[in-house]
Structures are given as C-alpha cells and as structure tokens.
mmCIF file of C-alpha atoms in Angstrom:
data_model
loop_
_atom_site.group_PDB
_atom_site.id
_atom_site.type_symbol
_atom_site.label_atom_id
_atom_site.label_comp_id
_atom_site.label_asym_id
_atom_site.label_seq_id
_atom_site.Cartn_x
_atom_site.Cartn_y
_atom_site.Cartn_z
ATOM 1 C CA MET A 1 -39.018 -70.347 -169.153
ATOM 2 C CA ASN A 2 -40.807 -73.233 -170.517
ATOM 3 C CA ALA A 3 -44.484 -72.626 -170.073
ATOM 4 C CA GLY A 4 -45.285 -75.650 -172.187
ATOM 5 C CA SER A 5 -48.666 -76.268 -173.690
ATOM 6 C CA ALA A 6 -50.587 -79.322 -172.702
ATOM 7 C CA THR A 7 -52.472 -81.364 -175.189
ATOM 8 C CA ASN A 8 -55.238 -81.934 -172.734
ATOM 9 C CA SER A 9 -56.695 -79.035 -170.728
ATOM 10 C CA PRO A 10 -54.954 -78.909 -167.365
ATOM 11 C CA PRO A 11 -56.798 -79.088 -164.060
ATOM 12 C CA SER A 12 -58.028 -75.717 -162.736
ATOM 13 C CA ALA A 13 -55.664 -75.877 -159.725
ATOM 14 C CA THR A 14 -52.704 -76.172 -162.045
ATOM 15 C CA VAL A 15 -53.942 -73.240 -164.123
ATOM 16 C CA ALA A 16 -54.375 -71.084 -161.011
ATOM 17 C CA ASN A 17 -50.944 -72.024 -159.846
ATOM 18 C CA ARG A 18 -49.473 -71.193 -163.266
ATOM 19 C CA ASP A 19 -51.200 -67.784 -163.315
ATOM 20 C CA ALA A 20 -49.824 -67.003 -159.860
ATOM 21 C CA VAL A 21 -46.340 -67.939 -161.002
ATOM 22 C CA PHE A 22 -46.759 -65.768 -164.095
ATOM 23 C CA ALA A 23 -47.982 -62.830 -161.982
ATOM 24 C CA ALA A 24 -45.095 -63.197 -159.523
ATOM 25 C CA CYS A 25 -42.698 -63.463 -162.400
ATOM 26 C CA ALA A 26 -44.166 -60.343 -164.024
ATOM 27 C CA ASN A 27 -43.873 -58.435 -160.735
ATOM 28 C CA ALA A 28 -40.269 -59.538 -160.325
ATOM 29 C CA ALA A 29 -39.561 -58.465 -163.917
ATOM 30 C CA ARG A 30 -41.053 -55.013 -163.305
ATOM 31 C CA ASP A 31 -39.129 -54.740 -160.037
ATOM 32 C CA LEU A 32 -35.937 -55.684 -161.853
ATOM 33 C CA ALA A 33 -36.567 -53.136 -164.627
ATOM 34 C CA ALA A 34 -37.256 -50.360 -162.099
ATOM 35 C CA THR A 35 -34.237 -51.353 -160.023
ATOM 36 C CA ARG A 36 -32.025 -51.295 -163.100
ATOM 37 C CA LYS A 37 -33.227 -47.764 -163.826
ATOM 38 C CA LEU A 38 -32.501 -46.809 -160.211
ATOM 39 C CA VAL A 39 -29.003 -48.260 -160.474
ATOM 40 C CA ALA A 40 -28.414 -46.300 -163.671
ATOM 41 C CA ALA A 41 -29.693 -43.105 -162.018
ATOM 42 C CA LEU A 42 -27.471 -43.725 -158.984
ATOM 43 C CA ASP A 43 -24.497 -44.303 -161.277
ATOM 44 C CA ASP A 44 -25.187 -41.012 -163.018
ATOM 45 C CA GLU A 45 -25.504 -39.220 -159.690
ATOM 46 C CA ASN A 46 -22.311 -40.815 -158.458
ATOM 47 C CA LYS A 47 -20.482 -39.755 -161.612
ATOM 48 C CA ALA A 48 -21.814 -36.207 -161.265
ATOM 49 C CA LEU A 49 -20.746 -36.126 -157.604
ATOM 50 C CA ASN A 50 -17.239 -37.300 -158.508
ATOM 51 C CA GLU A 51 -16.982 -34.620 -161.191
ATOM 52 C CA ARG A 52 -18.189 -32.000 -158.705
ATOM 53 C CA LEU A 53 -15.641 -33.191 -156.162
ATOM 54 C CA ALA A 54 -12.828 -32.958 -158.728
ATOM 55 C CA THR A 55 -13.908 -29.436 -159.658
ATOM 56 C CA GLU A 56 -14.101 -28.423 -156.006
ATOM 57 C CA ARG A 57 -10.580 -29.769 -155.468
ATOM 58 C CA GLN A 58 -9.385 -27.794 -158.479
ATOM 59 C CA LEU A 59 -11.042 -24.666 -157.085
ATOM 60 C CA THR A 60 -9.436 -25.234 -153.683
ATOM 61 C CA THR A 61 -6.001 -25.612 -155.303
ATOM 62 C CA THR A 62 -6.505 -22.459 -157.383
ATOM 63 C CA LEU A 63 -7.704 -20.469 -154.374
ATOM 64 C CA ALA A 64 -4.747 -21.680 -152.293
ATOM 65 C CA GLU A 65 -2.384 -20.614 -155.074
ATOM 66 C CA LEU A 66 -4.192 -17.288 -155.313
ATOM 67 C CA ASN A 67 -3.807 -16.776 -151.589
ATOM 68 C CA ALA A 68 -0.078 -17.582 -151.735
ATOM 69 C CA THR A 69 0.406 -15.222 -154.682
ATOM 70 C CA ARG A 70 -1.406 -12.420 -152.868
ATOM 71 C CA LYS A 71 0.868 -12.958 -149.871
ATOM 72 C CA SER A 72 3.929 -12.827 -152.158
ATOM 73 C CA GLU A 73 2.633 -9.648 -153.797
ATOM 74 C CA SER A 74 2.084 -8.087 -150.400
ATOM 75 C CA GLU A 75 5.606 -9.118 -149.367
ATOM 76 C CA ALA A 76 7.120 -7.663 -152.556
ATOM 77 C CA LEU A 77 5.266 -4.391 -152.048
ATOM 78 C CA ARG A 78 6.413 -4.246 -148.435
ATOM 79 C CA THR A 79 10.006 -4.802 -149.588
ATOM 80 C CA ALA A 80 9.616 -2.039 -152.181
ATOM 81 C CA ILE A 81 8.247 0.374 -149.586
ATOM 82 C CA THR A 82 11.045 -0.458 -147.138
ATOM 83 C CA ALA A 83 13.666 -0.017 -149.880
ATOM 84 C CA LYS A 84 12.138 3.310 -150.860
ATOM 85 C CA ASP A 85 12.109 4.479 -147.249
ATOM 86 C CA GLU A 86 15.756 3.496 -146.934
ATOM 87 C CA THR A 87 16.529 5.216 -150.241
ATOM 88 C CA ILE A 88 15.005 8.412 -148.915
ATOM 89 C CA ALA A 89 17.048 8.067 -145.713
ATOM 90 C CA ALA A 90 20.242 7.483 -147.731
ATOM 91 C CA LYS A 91 19.509 10.468 -149.952
ATOM 92 C CA ASN A 92 18.862 12.587 -146.870
ATOM 93 C CA SER A 93 22.184 11.416 -145.499
ATOM 94 C CA ALA A 94 23.885 12.374 -148.788
ATOM 95 C CA ILE A 95 22.217 15.778 -148.690
ATOM 96 C CA ASP A 96 23.367 16.277 -145.065
ATOM 97 C CA ALA A 97 26.916 15.351 -145.982
ATOM 98 C CA GLN A 98 26.855 17.713 -148.947
ATOM 99 C CA ALA A 99 25.430 20.519 -146.790
ATOM 100 C CA LYS A 100 28.246 20.002 -144.301
ATOM 101 C CA LEU A 101 30.718 19.991 -147.168
ATOM 102 C CA ILE A 102 29.380 23.292 -148.444
ATOM 103 C CA GLU A 103 29.567 24.747 -144.960
ATOM 104 C CA ASN A 104 33.146 23.565 -144.630
ATOM 105 C CA LEU A 105 34.117 24.964 -147.982
ATOM 106 C CA LYS A 106 32.661 28.295 -146.954
ATOM 107 C CA ARG A 107 34.751 28.191 -143.803
ATOM 108 C CA LYS A 108 37.784 27.293 -145.891
ATOM 109 C CA ARG A 109 37.221 30.368 -147.984
ATOM 110 C CA THR A 110 37.351 32.415 -144.755
ATOM 111 C CA SER A 111 40.586 30.753 -143.840
ATOM 112 C CA ILE A 112 42.077 31.907 -147.179
ATOM 113 C CA LEU A 113 41.471 35.455 -145.938
ATOM 114 C CA GLY A 114 43.248 34.407 -142.784
ATOM 115 C CA ARG A 115 46.112 33.159 -144.927
ATOM 116 C CA ILE A 116 46.310 36.522 -146.689
ATOM 117 C CA SER A 117 46.391 38.242 -143.328
ATOM 118 C CA GLY A 118 49.142 35.823 -142.362
ATOM 119 C CA VAL A 119 51.119 36.754 -145.464
ATOM 120 C CA ILE A 120 50.664 40.426 -144.553
ATOM 121 C CA ALA A 121 51.855 39.684 -141.050
ATOM 122 C CA GLY A 122 54.870 37.849 -142.486
ATOM 123 C CA ALA A 123 55.654 40.751 -144.706
ATOM 124 C CA ALA A 124 55.465 43.087 -141.683
ATOM 125 C CA VAL A 125 57.902 40.854 -139.821
ATOM 126 C CA ALA A 126 60.220 40.816 -142.827
ATOM 127 C CA LEU A 127 60.118 44.608 -142.966
ATOM 128 C CA LEU A 128 60.977 44.786 -139.285
ATOM 129 C CA LEU A 129 63.906 42.427 -139.881
ATOM 130 C CA VAL A 130 65.193 44.506 -142.778
ATOM 131 C CA ARG A 131 65.192 47.581 -140.579
ATOM 132 C CA MET B 1 69.949 38.907 -134.194
ATOM 133 C CA THR B 2 68.123 40.637 -131.401
ATOM 134 C CA THR B 3 65.665 38.959 -129.071
ATOM 135 C CA GLN B 4 62.831 40.968 -130.626
ATOM 136 C CA THR B 5 63.755 39.614 -134.043
ATOM 137 C CA LYS B 6 63.858 36.077 -132.720
ATOM 138 C CA ILE B 7 60.411 36.508 -131.178
ATOM 139 C CA LEU B 8 59.025 37.863 -134.408
ATOM 140 C CA ILE B 9 60.533 34.962 -136.399
ATOM 141 C CA ALA B 10 59.066 32.512 -133.898
ATOM 142 C CA LEU B 11 55.664 34.159 -134.149
ATOM 143 C CA ALA B 12 55.804 34.091 -137.956
ATOM 144 C CA ALA B 13 56.832 30.420 -137.909
ATOM 145 C CA ALA B 14 54.011 29.582 -135.463
ATOM 146 C CA LEU B 15 51.493 31.409 -137.610
ATOM 147 C CA THR B 16 52.665 29.616 -140.772
ATOM 148 C CA LEU B 17 52.542 26.254 -139.021
ATOM 149 C CA SER B 18 49.055 26.859 -137.658
ATOM 150 C CA LEU B 19 47.830 27.878 -141.103
ATOM 151 C CA ALA B 20 49.330 24.747 -142.657
ATOM 152 C CA VAL B 21 47.754 22.513 -139.993
ATOM 153 C CA SER B 22 44.407 24.231 -140.486
ATOM 154 C CA ALA B 23 44.611 23.721 -144.264
ATOM 155 C CA ILE B 24 45.458 20.017 -143.915
ATOM 156 C CA TRP B 25 42.693 19.439 -141.353
ATOM 157 C CA SER B 26 40.167 21.273 -143.487
ATOM 158 C CA SER B 27 41.156 19.337 -146.608
ATOM 159 C CA ARG B 28 40.862 16.032 -144.729
ATOM 160 C CA LYS B 29 37.458 16.941 -143.419
ATOM 161 C CA ILE B 30 36.267 17.901 -146.894
ATOM 162 C CA SER B 31 37.506 14.583 -148.280
ATOM 163 C CA GLU B 32 35.694 12.734 -145.526
ATOM 164 C CA LEU B 33 32.458 14.600 -146.198
ATOM 165 C CA GLU B 34 32.814 13.993 -149.920
ATOM 166 C CA ARG B 35 33.317 10.280 -149.302
ATOM 167 C CA ARG B 36 30.329 10.200 -146.951
ATOM 168 C CA ALA B 37 28.101 11.911 -149.517
ATOM 169 C CA GLU B 38 29.349 9.549 -152.226
ATOM 170 C CA ASP B 39 28.704 6.484 -150.041
ATOM 171 C CA ALA B 40 25.196 7.705 -149.236
ATOM 172 C CA ALA B 41 24.508 8.277 -152.935
ATOM 173 C CA ILE B 42 25.741 4.752 -153.802
ATOM 174 C CA THR B 43 23.588 3.263 -151.026
ATOM 175 C CA ALA B 44 20.592 5.259 -152.235
ATOM 176 C CA GLU B 45 21.120 4.024 -155.792
ATOM 177 C CA LYS B 46 21.405 0.425 -154.632
ATOM 178 C CA LEU B 47 18.246 0.717 -152.538
ATOM 179 C CA GLU B 48 16.408 2.374 -155.392
ATOM 180 C CA HIS B 49 17.370 -0.541 -157.630
ATOM 181 C CA GLU B 50 16.113 -2.945 -154.961
ATOM 182 C CA ALA B 51 12.811 -1.049 -154.794
ATOM 183 C CA VAL B 52 12.434 -1.193 -158.580
ATOM 184 C CA GLU B 53 13.104 -4.944 -158.561
ATOM 185 C CA ALA B 54 10.551 -5.457 -155.781
ATOM 186 C CA GLU B 55 8.003 -3.424 -157.741
ATOM 187 C CA LYS B 56 8.671 -5.561 -160.832
ATOM 188 C CA ARG B 57 8.100 -8.683 -158.753
ATOM 189 C CA ALA B 58 4.871 -7.192 -157.387
ATOM 190 C CA ALA B 59 3.709 -6.425 -160.958
ATOM 191 C CA GLU B 60 4.392 -10.041 -161.964
ATOM 192 C CA TYR B 61 2.397 -11.239 -158.955
ATOM 193 C CA ILE B 62 -0.463 -8.926 -159.924
ATOM 194 C CA GLN B 63 -0.541 -10.521 -163.398
ATOM 195 C CA LYS B 64 -0.528 -13.978 -161.836
ATOM 196 C CA ILE B 65 -3.337 -12.954 -159.470
ATOM 197 C CA GLU B 66 -5.427 -11.738 -162.417
ATOM 198 C CA PHE B 67 -4.859 -15.036 -164.210
ATOM 199 C CA LEU B 68 -5.754 -17.083 -161.119
ATOM 200 C CA GLU B 69 -8.860 -14.984 -160.442
ATOM 201 C CA ALA B 70 -10.030 -15.594 -164.020
ATOM 202 C CA LYS B 71 -9.336 -19.303 -163.596
ATOM 203 C CA ALA B 72 -11.265 -19.383 -160.295
ATOM 204 C CA ALA B 73 -14.196 -17.601 -161.950
ATOM 205 C CA GLU B 74 -14.217 -20.221 -164.738
ATOM 206 C CA ILE B 75 -14.156 -23.026 -162.199
ATOM 207 C CA ARG B 76 -16.997 -21.404 -160.253
ATOM 208 C CA THR B 77 -19.066 -21.258 -163.460
ATOM 209 C CA GLU B 78 -18.309 -24.932 -163.971
ATOM 210 C CA THR B 79 -19.343 -25.745 -160.379
ATOM 211 C CA ARG B 80 -22.682 -23.981 -160.930
ATOM 212 C CA ARG B 81 -23.248 -26.060 -164.076
ATOM 213 C CA GLN B 82 -22.348 -29.220 -162.195
ATOM 214 C CA ASP B 83 -24.622 -28.278 -159.296
ATOM 215 C CA GLU B 84 -27.524 -28.027 -161.746
ATOM 216 C CA LYS B 85 -26.545 -31.421 -163.173
ATOM 217 C CA LEU B 86 -26.428 -32.837 -159.643
ATOM 218 C CA THR B 87 -29.877 -31.488 -158.838
ATOM 219 C CA LYS B 88 -31.236 -33.198 -161.975
ATOM 220 C CA ALA B 89 -29.414 -36.415 -161.085
ATOM 221 C CA ALA B 90 -30.863 -36.321 -157.555
ATOM 222 C CA THR B 91 -34.351 -35.812 -159.008
ATOM 223 C CA ASN B 92 -33.825 -38.772 -161.342
ATOM 224 C CA VAL B 93 -32.698 -40.951 -158.436
ATOM 225 C CA ARG B 94 -35.706 -39.906 -156.383
ATOM 226 C CA ASP B 95 -38.060 -40.722 -159.284
ATOM 227 C CA ALA B 96 -36.351 -44.044 -159.939
ATOM 228 C CA ARG B 97 -36.555 -44.963 -156.257
ATOM 229 C CA ARG B 98 -40.247 -44.099 -156.253
ATOM 230 C CA ASN B 99 -40.737 -46.271 -159.326
ATOM 231 C CA VAL B 100 -38.991 -49.180 -157.620
ATOM 232 C CA GLU B 101 -41.213 -48.779 -154.562
ATOM 233 C CA ARG B 102 -44.268 -48.592 -156.797
ATOM 234 C CA ALA B 103 -43.185 -51.727 -158.686
ATOM 235 C CA ARG B 104 -42.670 -53.577 -155.422
ATOM 236 C CA GLY B 105 -45.954 -52.364 -154.014
ATOM 237 C CA THR B 106 -47.995 -53.555 -156.988
ATOM 238 C CA GLY B 107 -50.116 -56.560 -156.153
ATOM 239 C CA GLN B 108 -50.490 -59.701 -158.234
ATOM 240 C CA THR B 109 -51.289 -58.769 -161.800
ATOM 241 C CA GLU B 110 -52.748 -61.101 -164.318
ATOM 242 C CA ILE B 111 -50.540 -61.587 -167.313
ATOM 243 C CA ASP B 112 -50.537 -64.017 -170.182
ATOM 244 C CA GLU B 113 -47.545 -66.014 -171.232
ATOM 245 C CA ARG B 114 -46.756 -63.965 -174.342
ATOM 246 C CA ARG B 115 -46.675 -60.617 -172.506
ATOM 247 C CA LEU B 116 -44.615 -62.094 -169.726
ATOM 248 C CA CYS B 117 -42.142 -63.427 -172.257
ATOM 249 C CA ASP B 118 -41.994 -59.983 -173.895
ATOM 250 C CA GLU B 119 -41.276 -58.279 -170.559
ATOM 251 C CA LEU B 120 -38.618 -60.823 -169.693
ATOM 252 C CA ALA B 121 -37.077 -60.457 -173.170
ATOM 253 C CA ALA B 122 -36.880 -56.678 -172.612
ATOM 254 C CA LEU B 123 -34.804 -57.474 -169.519
ATOM 255 C CA GLY B 124 -32.555 -59.820 -171.468
ATOM 256 C CA HIS B 125 -34.107 -63.000 -170.106
ATOM 257 C CA GLY B 126 -36.330 -64.121 -172.975
ATOM 258 C CA CYS B 127 -38.380 -67.322 -172.822
ATOM 259 C CA GLN B 128 -36.746 -70.349 -174.398
#
C-alpha cells in the first residue's frame, strides 16, 4: 500500500476518504486474521476427527477379530466335548465287550466240566466194549 | 460187534463231535469279543487324542482372546484421549468462529497509517 504523503495538506474530502479506506482495510485485515485462525482450528479439528476415525476403524477390526476368535474357541470346545462324549461311549462299548468276554469265558469253564463228563462217558463206553 | 456196541460208539462219537463244535464256536466268539473290545479301546484312544487336540486349540484361542481384549482396552483408552482432544478442538473452532463473526461485525474503526501497516505486516502483506 502506498499511502503517500502529500507536500501540501490534502482537501478534507480526500482525508475522509483515505480514513474510510484505512478503516475498511483494517477491518478486512482483522477479518482475515480471525478467518485464518478459524481455518487453523478447523484443520486441527479435521485432523483430530481423522485420527479418531482411524482409531475407531482399528477398534472395529480388533473387535471383529475378537468375535471370530471367540467363535473359534467355542467351536473347539464343542469339538472337545463331542470327542469326550464319543470317547466315553467307545469306552463303554469296550467295557461291554469285555463283560461279555468274561461271561463267555465263565461259560467256557463250565463246558470244560462238560468235557470231563464226556471223557467219563467215553470211558464208560470203552468199559462196556471191553466187556 | 453187537448193535448195542454200535449205538454206544455212535453216541460217543456224537458227544465228542458236539464238544468239539462247542469248543470251536466258543473260541470264535471269544476272539470276536476280544477284537470288539480292542477296536473300542482304539477308537476311544483316538477320540481322546482328538479331544486333547481340541482342548489345546481352545487354550490357544483363549490366549489370543486375552491378547485381543488387552488390545481393545488400549484402543478404547486411546479413543477416550482422542475424544477429549476432539472436544477441545470443537471448542477452539467455536471460539474462532465467534471471533470471525465479531471481527466482521465490528464497525468502521479509525486507524492511522502506521498501525494499519503493522496489522497488514502481521498478516504477511506489509506496506511497500
């Protein structure tokens, strides 16, 4: 800005006009300064909002992963329970088979007595034949 | 050889045969039961191994869950800090906006050339 200084005193109309221009210019300067501060504040807010958004996204990802892991854990536990139930059933089946085996062996022992009686019967027949 | 003798021999032979058949059948049945018990034991062992593996997997998932929960807690702390920062930023914006409105609302102010030049210089537009 070139305000310029006159050698002779300027007419009063010119002075009034110059003062008005100065005042308008000063107002514009203050407006510009305040607006610049507003822009800076908005930039800061925008930056903070972007950071918050990024953090929220990170939290969402972590929570989704957490949810998936909990589901997997639940699935693994269910598998373990099912396997244990089946193990119990298989062991019961083994016990049943062994109980039947024991029963059978007991019966077999009885049949040995039968065999002895058979041998006695054979011997009786042989005696009859000898006579 | 009299008929009586023949009958007795036949009876003895029948008895021996029946005993032999009974022994074979009994032995076969025992083998079958033994095999069944063995199979059931093998199946039980296999299933038990499966259960142990599944439990190991579950334990690994529990560790991962603990890690993720800690991570989520850290992130939540960070979000609280950022929320505070955002509140401050919003306050600053509100103040700045008010200042702009105030600056625009100010009427004509008298100012001399030197002060005006200083204000403009502060904005990077100094007088030349």
